[in-house]
PDB file of C-alpha atoms in Angstrom:
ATOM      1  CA  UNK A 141      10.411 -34.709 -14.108  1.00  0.00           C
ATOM      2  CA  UNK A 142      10.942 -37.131 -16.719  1.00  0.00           C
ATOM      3  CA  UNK A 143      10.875 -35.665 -20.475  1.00  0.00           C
ATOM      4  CA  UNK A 144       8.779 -38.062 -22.936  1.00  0.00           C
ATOM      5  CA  UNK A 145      11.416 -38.886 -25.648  1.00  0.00           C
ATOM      6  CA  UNK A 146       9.605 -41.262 -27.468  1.00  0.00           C
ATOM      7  CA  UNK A 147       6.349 -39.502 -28.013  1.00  0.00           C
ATOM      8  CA  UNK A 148       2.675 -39.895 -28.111  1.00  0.00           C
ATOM      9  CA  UNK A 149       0.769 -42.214 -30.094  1.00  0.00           C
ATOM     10  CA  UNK A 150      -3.418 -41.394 -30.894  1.00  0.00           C
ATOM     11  CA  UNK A 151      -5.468 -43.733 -33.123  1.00  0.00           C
ATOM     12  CA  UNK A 152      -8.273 -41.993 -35.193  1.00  0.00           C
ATOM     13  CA  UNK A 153     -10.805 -44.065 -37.019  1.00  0.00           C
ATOM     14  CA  UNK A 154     -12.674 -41.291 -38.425  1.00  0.00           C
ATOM     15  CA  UNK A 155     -15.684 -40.797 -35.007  1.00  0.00           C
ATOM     16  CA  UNK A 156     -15.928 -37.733 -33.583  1.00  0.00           C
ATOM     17  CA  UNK A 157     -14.709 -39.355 -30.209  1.00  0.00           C
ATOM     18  CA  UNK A 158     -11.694 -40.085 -32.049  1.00  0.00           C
ATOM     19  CA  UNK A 159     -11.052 -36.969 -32.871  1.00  0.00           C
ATOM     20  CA  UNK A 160     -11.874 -35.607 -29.140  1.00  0.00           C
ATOM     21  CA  UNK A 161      -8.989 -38.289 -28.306  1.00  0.00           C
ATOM     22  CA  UNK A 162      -7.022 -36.208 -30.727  1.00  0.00           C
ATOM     23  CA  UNK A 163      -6.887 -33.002 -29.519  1.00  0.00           C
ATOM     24  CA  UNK A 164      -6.160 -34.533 -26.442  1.00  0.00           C
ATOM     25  CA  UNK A 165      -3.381 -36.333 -27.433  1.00  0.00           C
ATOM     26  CA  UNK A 166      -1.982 -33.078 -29.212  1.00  0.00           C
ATOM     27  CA  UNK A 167      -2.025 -31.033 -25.881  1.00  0.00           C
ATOM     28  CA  UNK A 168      -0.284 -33.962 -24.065  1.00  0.00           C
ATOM     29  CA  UNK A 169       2.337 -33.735 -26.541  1.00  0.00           C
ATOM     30  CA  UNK A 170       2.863 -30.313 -26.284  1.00  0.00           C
ATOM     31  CA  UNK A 171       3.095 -30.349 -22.320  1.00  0.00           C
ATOM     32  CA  UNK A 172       5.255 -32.957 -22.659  1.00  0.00           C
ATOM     33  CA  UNK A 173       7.307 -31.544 -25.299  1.00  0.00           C
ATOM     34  CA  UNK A 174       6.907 -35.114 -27.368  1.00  0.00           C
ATOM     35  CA  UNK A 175       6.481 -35.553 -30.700  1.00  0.00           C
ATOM     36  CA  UNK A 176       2.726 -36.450 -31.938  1.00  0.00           C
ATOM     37  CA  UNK A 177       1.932 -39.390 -34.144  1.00  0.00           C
ATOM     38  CA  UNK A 178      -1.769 -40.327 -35.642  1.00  0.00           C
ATOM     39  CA  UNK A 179      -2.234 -43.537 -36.681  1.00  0.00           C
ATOM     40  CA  UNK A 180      -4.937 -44.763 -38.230  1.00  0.00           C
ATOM     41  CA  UNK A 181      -6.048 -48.954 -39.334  1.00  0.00           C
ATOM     42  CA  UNK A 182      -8.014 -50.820 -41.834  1.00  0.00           C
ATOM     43  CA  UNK A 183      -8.527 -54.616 -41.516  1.00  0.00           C
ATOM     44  CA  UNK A 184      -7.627 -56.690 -44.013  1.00  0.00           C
ATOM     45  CA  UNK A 185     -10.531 -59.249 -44.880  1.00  0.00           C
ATOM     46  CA  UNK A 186      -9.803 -62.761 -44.065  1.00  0.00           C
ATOM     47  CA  UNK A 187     -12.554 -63.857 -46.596  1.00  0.00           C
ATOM     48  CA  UNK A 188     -11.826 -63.556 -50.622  1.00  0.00           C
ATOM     49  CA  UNK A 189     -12.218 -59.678 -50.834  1.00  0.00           C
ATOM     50  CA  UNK A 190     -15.514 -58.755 -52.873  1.00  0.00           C
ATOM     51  CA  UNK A 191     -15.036 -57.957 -56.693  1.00  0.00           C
ATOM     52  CA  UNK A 192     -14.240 -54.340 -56.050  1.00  0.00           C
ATOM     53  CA  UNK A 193     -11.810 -54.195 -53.753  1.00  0.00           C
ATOM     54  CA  UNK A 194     -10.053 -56.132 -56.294  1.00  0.00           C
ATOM     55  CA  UNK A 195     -10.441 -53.726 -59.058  1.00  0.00           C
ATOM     56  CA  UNK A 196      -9.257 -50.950 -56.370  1.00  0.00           C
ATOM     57  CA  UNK A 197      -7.059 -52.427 -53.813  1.00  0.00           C
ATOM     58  CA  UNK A 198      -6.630 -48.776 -52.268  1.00  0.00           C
ATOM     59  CA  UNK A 199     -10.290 -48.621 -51.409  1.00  0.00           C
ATOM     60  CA  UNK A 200      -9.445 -50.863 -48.238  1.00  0.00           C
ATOM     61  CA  UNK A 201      -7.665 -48.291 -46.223  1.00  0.00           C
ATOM     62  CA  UNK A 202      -9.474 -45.416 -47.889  1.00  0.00           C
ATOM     63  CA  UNK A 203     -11.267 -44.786 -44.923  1.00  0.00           C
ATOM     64  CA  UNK A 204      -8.137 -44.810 -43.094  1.00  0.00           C
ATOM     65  CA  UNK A 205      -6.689 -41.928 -45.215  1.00  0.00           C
ATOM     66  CA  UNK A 206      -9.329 -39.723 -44.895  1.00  0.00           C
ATOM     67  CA  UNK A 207      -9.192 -40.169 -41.200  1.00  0.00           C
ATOM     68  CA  UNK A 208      -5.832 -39.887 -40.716  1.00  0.00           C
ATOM     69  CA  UNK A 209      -5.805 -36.599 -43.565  1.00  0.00           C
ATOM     70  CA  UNK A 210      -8.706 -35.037 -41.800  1.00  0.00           C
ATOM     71  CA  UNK A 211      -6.835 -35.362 -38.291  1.00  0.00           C
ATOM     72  CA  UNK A 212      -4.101 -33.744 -40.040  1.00  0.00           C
ATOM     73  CA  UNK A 213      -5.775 -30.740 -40.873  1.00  0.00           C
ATOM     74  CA  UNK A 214      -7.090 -30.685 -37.302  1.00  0.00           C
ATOM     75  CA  UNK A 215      -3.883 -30.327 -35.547  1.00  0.00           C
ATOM     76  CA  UNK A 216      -1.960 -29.148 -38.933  1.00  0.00           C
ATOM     77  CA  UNK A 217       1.695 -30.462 -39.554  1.00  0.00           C
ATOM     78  CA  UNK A 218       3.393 -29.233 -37.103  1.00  0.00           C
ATOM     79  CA  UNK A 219       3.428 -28.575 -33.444  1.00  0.00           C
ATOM     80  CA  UNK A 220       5.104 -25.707 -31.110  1.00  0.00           C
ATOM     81  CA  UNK A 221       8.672 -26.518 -31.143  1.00  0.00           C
ATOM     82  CA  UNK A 222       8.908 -27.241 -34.471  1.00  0.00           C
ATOM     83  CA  UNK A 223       8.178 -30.421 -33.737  1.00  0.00           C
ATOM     84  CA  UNK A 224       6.232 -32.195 -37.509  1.00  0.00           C
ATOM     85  CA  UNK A 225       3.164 -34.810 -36.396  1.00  0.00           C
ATOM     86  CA  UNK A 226       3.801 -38.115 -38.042  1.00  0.00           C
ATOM     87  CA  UNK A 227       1.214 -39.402 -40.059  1.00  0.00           C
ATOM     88  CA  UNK A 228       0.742 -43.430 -40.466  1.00  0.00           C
ATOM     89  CA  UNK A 229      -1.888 -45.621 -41.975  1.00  0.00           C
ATOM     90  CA  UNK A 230      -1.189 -49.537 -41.240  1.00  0.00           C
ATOM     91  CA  UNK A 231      -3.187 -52.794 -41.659  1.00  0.00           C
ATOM     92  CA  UNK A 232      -4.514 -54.433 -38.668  1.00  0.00           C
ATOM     93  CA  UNK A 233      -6.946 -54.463 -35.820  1.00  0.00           C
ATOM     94  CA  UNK A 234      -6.929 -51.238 -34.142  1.00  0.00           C
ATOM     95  CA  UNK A 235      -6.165 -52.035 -31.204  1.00  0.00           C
ATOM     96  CA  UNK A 236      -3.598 -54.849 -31.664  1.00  0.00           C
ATOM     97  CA  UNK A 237      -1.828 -51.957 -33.633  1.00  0.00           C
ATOM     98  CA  UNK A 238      -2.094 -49.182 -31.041  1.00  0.00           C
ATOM     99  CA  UNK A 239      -0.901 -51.961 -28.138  1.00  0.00           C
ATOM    100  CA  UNK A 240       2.087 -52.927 -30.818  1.00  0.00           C
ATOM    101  CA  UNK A 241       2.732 -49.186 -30.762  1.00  0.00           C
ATOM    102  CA  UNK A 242       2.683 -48.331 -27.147  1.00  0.00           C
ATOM    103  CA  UNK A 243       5.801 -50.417 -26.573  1.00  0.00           C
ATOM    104  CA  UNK A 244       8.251 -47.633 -28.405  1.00  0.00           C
ATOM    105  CA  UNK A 245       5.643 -44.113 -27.073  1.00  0.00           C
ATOM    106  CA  UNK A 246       5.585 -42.702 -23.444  1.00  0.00           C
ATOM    107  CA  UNK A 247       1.622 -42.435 -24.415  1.00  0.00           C
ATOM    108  CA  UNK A 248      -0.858 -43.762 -26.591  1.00  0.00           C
ATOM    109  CA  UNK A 249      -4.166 -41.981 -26.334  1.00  0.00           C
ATOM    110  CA  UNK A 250      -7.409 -43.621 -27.756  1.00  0.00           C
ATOM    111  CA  UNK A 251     -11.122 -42.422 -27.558  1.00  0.00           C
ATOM    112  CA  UNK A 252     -14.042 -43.795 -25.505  1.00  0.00           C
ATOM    113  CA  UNK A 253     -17.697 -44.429 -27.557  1.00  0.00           C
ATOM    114  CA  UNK A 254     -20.785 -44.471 -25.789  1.00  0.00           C
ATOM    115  CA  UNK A 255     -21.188 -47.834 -24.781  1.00  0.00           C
ATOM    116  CA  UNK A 256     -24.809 -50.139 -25.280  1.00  0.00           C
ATOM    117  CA  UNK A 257     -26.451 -52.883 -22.985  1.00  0.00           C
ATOM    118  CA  UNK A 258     -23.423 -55.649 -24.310  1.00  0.00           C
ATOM    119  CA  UNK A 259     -20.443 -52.831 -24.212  1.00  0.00           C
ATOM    120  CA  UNK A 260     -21.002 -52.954 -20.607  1.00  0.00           C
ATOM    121  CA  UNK A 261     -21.377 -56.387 -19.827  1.00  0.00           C
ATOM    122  CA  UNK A 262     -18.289 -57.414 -22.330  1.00  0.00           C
ATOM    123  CA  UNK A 263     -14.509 -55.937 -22.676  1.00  0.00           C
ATOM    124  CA  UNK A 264     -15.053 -55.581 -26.053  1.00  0.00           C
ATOM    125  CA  UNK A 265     -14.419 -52.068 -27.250  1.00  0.00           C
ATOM    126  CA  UNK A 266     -10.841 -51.084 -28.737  1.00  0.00           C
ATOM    127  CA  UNK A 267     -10.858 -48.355 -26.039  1.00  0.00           C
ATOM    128  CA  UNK A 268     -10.656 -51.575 -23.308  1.00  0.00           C
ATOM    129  CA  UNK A 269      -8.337 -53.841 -25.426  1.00  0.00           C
ATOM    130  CA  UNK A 270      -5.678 -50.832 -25.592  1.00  0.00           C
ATOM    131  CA  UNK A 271      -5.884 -50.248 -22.057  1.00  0.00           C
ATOM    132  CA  UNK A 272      -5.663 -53.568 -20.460  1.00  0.00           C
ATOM    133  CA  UNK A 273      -3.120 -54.589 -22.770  1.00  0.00           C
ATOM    134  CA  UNK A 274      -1.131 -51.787 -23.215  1.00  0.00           C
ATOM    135  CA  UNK A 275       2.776 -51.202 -22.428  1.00  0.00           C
ATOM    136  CA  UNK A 276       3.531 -47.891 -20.639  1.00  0.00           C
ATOM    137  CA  UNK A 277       0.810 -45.716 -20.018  1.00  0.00           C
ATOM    138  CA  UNK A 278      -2.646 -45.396 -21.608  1.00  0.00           C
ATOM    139  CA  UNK A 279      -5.145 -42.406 -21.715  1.00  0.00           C
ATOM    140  CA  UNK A 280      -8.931 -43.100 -22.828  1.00  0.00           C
ATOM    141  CA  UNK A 281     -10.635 -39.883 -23.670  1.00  0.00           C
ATOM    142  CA  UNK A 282     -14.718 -40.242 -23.325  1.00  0.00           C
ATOM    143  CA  UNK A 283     -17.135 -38.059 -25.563  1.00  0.00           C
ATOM    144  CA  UNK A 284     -17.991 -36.737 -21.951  1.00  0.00           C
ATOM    145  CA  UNK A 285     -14.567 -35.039 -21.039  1.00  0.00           C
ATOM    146  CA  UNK A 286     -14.130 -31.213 -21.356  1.00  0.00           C
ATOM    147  CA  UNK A 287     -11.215 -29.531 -22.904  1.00  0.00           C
ATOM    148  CA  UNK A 288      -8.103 -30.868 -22.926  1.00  0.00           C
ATOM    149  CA  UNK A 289      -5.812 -29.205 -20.423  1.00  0.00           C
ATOM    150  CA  UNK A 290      -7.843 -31.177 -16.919  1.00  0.00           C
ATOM    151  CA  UNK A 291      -7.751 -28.943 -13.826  1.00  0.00           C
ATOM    152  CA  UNK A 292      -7.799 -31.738 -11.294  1.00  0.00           C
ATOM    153  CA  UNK A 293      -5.803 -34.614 -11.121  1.00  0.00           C
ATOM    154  CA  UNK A 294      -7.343 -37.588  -9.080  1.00  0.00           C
ATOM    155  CA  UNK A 295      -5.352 -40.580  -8.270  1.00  0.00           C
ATOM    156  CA  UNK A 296      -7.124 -43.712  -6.999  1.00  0.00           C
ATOM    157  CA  UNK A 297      -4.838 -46.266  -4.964  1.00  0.00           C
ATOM    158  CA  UNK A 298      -5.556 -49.778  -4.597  1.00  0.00           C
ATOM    159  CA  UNK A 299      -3.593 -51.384  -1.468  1.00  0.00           C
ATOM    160  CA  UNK A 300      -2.500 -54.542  -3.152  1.00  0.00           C
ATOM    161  CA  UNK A 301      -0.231 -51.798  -5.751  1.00  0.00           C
ATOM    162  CA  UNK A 302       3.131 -50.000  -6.300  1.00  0.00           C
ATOM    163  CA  UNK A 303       1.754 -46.699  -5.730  1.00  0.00           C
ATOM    164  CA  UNK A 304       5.029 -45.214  -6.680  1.00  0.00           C
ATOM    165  CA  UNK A 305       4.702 -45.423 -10.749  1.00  0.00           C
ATOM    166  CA  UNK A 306       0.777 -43.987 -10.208  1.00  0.00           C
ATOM    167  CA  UNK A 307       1.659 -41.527  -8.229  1.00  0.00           C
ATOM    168  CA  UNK A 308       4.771 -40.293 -10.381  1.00  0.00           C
ATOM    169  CA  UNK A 309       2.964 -39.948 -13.639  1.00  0.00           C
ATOM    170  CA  UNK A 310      -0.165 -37.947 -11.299  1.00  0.00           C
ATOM    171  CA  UNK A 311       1.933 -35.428 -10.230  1.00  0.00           C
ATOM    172  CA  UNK A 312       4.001 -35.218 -13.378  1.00  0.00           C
ATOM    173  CA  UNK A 313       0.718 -34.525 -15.402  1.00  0.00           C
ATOM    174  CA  UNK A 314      -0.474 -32.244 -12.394  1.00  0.00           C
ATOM    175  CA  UNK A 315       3.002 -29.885 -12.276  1.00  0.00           C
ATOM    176  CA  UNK A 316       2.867 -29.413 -15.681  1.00  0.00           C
ATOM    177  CA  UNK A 317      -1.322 -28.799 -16.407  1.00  0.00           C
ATOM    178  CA  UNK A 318      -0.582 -26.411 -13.021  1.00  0.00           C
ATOM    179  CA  UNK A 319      -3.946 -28.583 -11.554  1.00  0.00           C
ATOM    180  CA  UNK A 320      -3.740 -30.157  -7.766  1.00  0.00           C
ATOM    181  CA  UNK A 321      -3.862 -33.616  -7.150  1.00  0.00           C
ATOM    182  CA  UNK A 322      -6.449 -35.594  -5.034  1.00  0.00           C
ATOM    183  CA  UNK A 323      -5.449 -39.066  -4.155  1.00  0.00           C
ATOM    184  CA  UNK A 324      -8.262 -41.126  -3.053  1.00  0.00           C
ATOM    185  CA  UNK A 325      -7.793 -44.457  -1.112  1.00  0.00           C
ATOM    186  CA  UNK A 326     -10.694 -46.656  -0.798  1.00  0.00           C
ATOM    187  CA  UNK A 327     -11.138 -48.669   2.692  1.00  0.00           C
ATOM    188  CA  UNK A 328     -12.990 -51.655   1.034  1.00  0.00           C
ATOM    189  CA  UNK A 329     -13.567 -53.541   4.580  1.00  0.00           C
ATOM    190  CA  UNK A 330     -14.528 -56.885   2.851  1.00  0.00           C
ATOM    191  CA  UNK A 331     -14.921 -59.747   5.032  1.00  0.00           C
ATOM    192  CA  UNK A 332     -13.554 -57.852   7.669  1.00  0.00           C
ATOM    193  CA  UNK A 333     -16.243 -55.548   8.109  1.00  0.00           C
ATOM    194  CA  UNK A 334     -18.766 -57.186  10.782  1.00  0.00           C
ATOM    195  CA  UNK A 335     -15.345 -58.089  12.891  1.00  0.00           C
ATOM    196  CA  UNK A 336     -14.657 -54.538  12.560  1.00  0.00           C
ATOM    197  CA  UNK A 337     -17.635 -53.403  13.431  1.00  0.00           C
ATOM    198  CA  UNK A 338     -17.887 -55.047  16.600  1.00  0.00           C
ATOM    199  CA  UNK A 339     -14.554 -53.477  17.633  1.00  0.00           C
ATOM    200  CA  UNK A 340     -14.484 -50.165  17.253  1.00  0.00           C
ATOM    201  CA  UNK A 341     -10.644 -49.461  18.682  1.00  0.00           C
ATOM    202  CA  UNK A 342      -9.623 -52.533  16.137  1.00  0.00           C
ATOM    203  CA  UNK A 343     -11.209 -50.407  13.218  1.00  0.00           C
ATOM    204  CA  UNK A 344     -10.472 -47.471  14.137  1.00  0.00           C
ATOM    205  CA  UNK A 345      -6.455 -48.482  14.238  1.00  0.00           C
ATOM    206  CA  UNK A 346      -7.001 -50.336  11.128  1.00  0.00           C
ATOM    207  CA  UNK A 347      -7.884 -47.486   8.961  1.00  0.00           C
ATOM    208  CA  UNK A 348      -5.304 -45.179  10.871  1.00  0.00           C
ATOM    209  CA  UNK A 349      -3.050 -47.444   9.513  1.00  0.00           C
ATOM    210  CA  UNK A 350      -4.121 -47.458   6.077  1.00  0.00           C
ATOM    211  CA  UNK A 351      -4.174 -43.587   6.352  1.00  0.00           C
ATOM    212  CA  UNK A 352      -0.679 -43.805   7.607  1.00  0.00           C
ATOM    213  CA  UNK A 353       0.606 -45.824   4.810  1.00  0.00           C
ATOM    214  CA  UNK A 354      -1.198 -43.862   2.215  1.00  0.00           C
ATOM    215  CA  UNK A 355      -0.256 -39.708   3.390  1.00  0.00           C
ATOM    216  CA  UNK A 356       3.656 -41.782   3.943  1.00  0.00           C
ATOM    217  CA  UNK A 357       3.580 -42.794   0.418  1.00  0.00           C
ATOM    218  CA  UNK A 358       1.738 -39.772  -1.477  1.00  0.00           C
ATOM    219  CA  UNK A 359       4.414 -37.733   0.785  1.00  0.00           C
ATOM    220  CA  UNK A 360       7.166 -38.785  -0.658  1.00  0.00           C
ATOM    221  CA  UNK A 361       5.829 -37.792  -4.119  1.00  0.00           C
ATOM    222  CA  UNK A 362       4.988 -34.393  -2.527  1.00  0.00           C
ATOM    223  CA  UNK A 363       8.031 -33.387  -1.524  1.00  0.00           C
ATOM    224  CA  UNK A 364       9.349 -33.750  -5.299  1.00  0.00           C
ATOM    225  CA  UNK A 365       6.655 -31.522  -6.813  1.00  0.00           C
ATOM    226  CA  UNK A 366       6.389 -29.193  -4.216  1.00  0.00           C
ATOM    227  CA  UNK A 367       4.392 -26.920  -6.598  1.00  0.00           C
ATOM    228  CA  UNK A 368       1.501 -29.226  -7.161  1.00  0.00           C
ATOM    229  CA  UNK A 369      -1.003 -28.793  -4.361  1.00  0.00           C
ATOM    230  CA  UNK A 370      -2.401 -32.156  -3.044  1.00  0.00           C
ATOM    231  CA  UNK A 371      -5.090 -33.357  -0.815  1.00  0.00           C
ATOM    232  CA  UNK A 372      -5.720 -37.224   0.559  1.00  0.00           C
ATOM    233  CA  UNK A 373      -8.618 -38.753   1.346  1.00  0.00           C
ATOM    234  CA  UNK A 374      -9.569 -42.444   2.808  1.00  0.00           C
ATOM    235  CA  UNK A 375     -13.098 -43.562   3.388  1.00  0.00           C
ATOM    236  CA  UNK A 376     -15.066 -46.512   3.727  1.00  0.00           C
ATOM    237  CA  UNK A 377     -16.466 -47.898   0.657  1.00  0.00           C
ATOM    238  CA  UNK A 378     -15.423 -49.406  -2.922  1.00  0.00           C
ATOM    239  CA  UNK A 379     -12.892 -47.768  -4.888  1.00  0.00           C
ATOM    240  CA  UNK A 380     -14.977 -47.292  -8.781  1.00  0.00           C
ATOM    241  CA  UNK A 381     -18.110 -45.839  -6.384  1.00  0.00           C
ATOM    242  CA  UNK A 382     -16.411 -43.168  -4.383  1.00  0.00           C
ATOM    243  CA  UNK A 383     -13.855 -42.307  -7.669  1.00  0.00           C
ATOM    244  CA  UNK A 384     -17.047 -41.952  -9.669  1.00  0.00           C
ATOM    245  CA  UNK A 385     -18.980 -40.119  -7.169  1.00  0.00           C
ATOM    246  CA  UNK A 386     -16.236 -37.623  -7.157  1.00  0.00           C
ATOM    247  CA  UNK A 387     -15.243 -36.983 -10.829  1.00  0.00           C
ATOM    248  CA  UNK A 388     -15.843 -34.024 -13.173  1.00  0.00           C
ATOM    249  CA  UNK A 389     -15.887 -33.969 -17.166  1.00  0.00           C
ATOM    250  CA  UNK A 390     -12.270 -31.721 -16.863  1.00  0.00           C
ATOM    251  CA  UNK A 391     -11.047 -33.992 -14.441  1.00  0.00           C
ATOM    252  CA  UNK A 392      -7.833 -36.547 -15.069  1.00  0.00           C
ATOM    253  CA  UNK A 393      -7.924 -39.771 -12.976  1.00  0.00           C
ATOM    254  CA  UNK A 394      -5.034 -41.781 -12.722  1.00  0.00           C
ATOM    255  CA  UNK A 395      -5.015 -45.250 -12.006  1.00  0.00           C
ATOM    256  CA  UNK A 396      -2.931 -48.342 -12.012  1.00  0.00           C
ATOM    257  CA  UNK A 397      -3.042 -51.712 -14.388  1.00  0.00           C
ATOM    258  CA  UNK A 398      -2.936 -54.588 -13.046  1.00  0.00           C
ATOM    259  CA  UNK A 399       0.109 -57.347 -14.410  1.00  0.00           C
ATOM    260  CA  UNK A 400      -0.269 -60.728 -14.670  1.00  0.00           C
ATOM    261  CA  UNK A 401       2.163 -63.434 -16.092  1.00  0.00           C
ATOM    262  CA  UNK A 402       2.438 -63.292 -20.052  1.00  0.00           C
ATOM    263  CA  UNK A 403       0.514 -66.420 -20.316  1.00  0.00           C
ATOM    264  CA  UNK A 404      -2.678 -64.663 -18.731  1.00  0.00           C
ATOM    265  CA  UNK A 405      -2.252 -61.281 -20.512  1.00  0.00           C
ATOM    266  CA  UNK A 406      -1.960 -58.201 -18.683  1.00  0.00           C
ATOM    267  CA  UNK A 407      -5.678 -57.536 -17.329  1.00  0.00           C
ATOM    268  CA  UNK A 408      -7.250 -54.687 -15.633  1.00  0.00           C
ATOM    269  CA  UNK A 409      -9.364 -54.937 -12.243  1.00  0.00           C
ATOM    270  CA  UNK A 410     -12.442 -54.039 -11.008  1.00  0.00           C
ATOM    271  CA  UNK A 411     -11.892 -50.785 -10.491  1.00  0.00           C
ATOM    272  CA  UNK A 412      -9.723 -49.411 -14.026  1.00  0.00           C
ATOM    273  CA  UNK A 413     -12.228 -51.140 -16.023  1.00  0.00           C
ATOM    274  CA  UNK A 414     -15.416 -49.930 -14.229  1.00  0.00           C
ATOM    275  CA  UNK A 415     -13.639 -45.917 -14.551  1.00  0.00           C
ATOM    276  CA  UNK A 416     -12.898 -46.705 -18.075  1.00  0.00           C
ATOM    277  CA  UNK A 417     -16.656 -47.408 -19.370  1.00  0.00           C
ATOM    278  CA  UNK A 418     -17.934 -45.233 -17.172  1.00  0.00           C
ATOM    279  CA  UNK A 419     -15.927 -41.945 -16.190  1.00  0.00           C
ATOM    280  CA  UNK A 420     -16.715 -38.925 -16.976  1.00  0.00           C
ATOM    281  CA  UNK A 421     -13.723 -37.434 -17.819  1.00  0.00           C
ATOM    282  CA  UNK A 422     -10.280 -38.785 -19.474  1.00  0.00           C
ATOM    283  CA  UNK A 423      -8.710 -41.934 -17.409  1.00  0.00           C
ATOM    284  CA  UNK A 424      -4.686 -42.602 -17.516  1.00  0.00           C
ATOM    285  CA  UNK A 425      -3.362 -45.993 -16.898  1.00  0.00           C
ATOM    286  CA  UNK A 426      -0.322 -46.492 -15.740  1.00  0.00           C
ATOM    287  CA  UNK A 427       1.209 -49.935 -16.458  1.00  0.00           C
ATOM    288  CA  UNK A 428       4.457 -49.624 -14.781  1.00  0.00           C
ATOM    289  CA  UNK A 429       6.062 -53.198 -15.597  1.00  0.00           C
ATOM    290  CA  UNK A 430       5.280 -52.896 -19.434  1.00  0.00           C
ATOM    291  CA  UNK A 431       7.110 -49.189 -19.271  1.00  0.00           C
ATOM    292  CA  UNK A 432       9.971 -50.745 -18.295  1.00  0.00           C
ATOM    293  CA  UNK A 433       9.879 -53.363 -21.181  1.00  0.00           C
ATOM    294  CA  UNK A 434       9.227 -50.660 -23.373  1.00  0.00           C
ATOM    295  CA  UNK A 435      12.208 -49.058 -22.881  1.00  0.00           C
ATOM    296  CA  UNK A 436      14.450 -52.068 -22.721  1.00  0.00           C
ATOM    297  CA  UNK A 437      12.811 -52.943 -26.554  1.00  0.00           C
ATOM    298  CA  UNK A 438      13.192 -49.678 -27.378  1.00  0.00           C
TER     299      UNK A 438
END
């Protein structure tokens, strides 16, 4: 199992969801034996700043301090180990900084708001931004999730990924939390469904070969954490509909982010982004390419 070195990274803006995120991010640390760091933003104004902020220049990233002061207090100063939380308060948008930050931490952890009519039709939360754009991995806590040690670790597996780097960090979190893990593979027929249907012996080899594939790879991973109890499971349907159907509030699901050239971004699919607005419980994405560009910047 891979020790986290470089630590985890939480953002706090003051909500109660971001201090849910916290306390997440504080037992992560601790299992992980990382150091914690809270980090909290305040934009500066493009526009001429109003007559008061000018006579009080500090009153821009008060609300900053006090988030950052109060998350303090939370988790207090220091963590088992000995191990002192670092405190930082920076300009810029929040999640430009947390993405920024998630190059040189094995984790940064941001929380999940409820989420209006427009939140769901448009990527625009800071919750989204961090984890489609994120280096490494990425956990977004919702209001909805229960405690912060999860019992159950579910992994959903796309068959266009690497399932090696989703599959590591599932049963890395799942050895240490002492939970099982659950992979579930969605058999999304597509176009190949009618053809399918009308051969029977052609669909039933096809998804005995995806079930093949799947139990060869989550074996492998298995065999390395042969504390962690696991189960697999392959139906018919989309991915987001049977993961959701499945999940519990003190549940973690682990899935993987999709990378495109630098020129596009790196962008999540269907299935991340549909888990991260609407999951019940905490979601980790794993972006395996940017973890390794982390570490060579780091």
């Amino acid at each position: 199992m891979v020790r986290w070195c470089r630590g985890v990274v939480v953002g706090v803006d003051g909500s109660e969801e971001g201090y849910r995120a916290l306390d997440w991010a504080a037992a992560a640390a601790d299992r992980h034996e990382a150091r914690l760091s809270v980090v909290g933003t305040f934009v500066v104004p493009l526009s001429p700043a109003p007559v008061s902020a000018l006579t009080n220049p500090g009153g821009l990233h008060a609300g900053a301090d006090r988030a950052v002061a109060r998350a303090l207090q939370r988790v207090g100063p220091s963590r088992p180990g000995g191990r002192d939380v670092a405190c930082d308060v920076v300009p810029g948008a929040a999640a430009h900084v947390l993405v920024q930050r998630s190059r040189i931490a094995d984790l940064v952890v941001v929380g999940r708001r409820g989420l209006g009519a427009v939140d769901r039709v448009l990527a625009g939360s800071v919750s989204s931004a961090v984890a489609a754009m994120g280096h490494g991995q990425v956990v977004v806590v919702p209001a909805s999730a229960s405690g912060t040690a999860p019992r159950r670790v579910v992994v959903g597996l796309a068959s266009d990924e690497n399932p090696g780097p989703v599959l590591e960090a599932a049963f890395d979190e799942a050895e240490l939390l002492g939970a099982r893990v659950e992979v579930v593979h969605a058999v999304d027929q597509g176009p190949l469904g009618a053809a399918l249907e009308a051969y029977d012996a052609w669909g039933d080899a096809w998804r005995a070969a995806q079930a093949e594939g799947l139990r060869a790879d989550v074996d492998r991973w298995a065999q390395k954490h042969p504390e962690v109890p696991c189960t697999t499971r392959v139906d018919d349907g989309r991915a987001a509909d049977l993961l959701l159907r499945t999940l519990h509030p003190d549940d973690l699901v682990v899935v993987g982010g999709r990378t495109h050239r630098r020129s596009v971004g790196r962008l999540l699919g269907a299935v991340p982004d549909r888990l991260l607005r609407s999951a019940p419980c905490a979601v980790l994405v794993v972006h395996p390419a940017a973890a390794r560009e982390g570490t060579a910047a780091a």
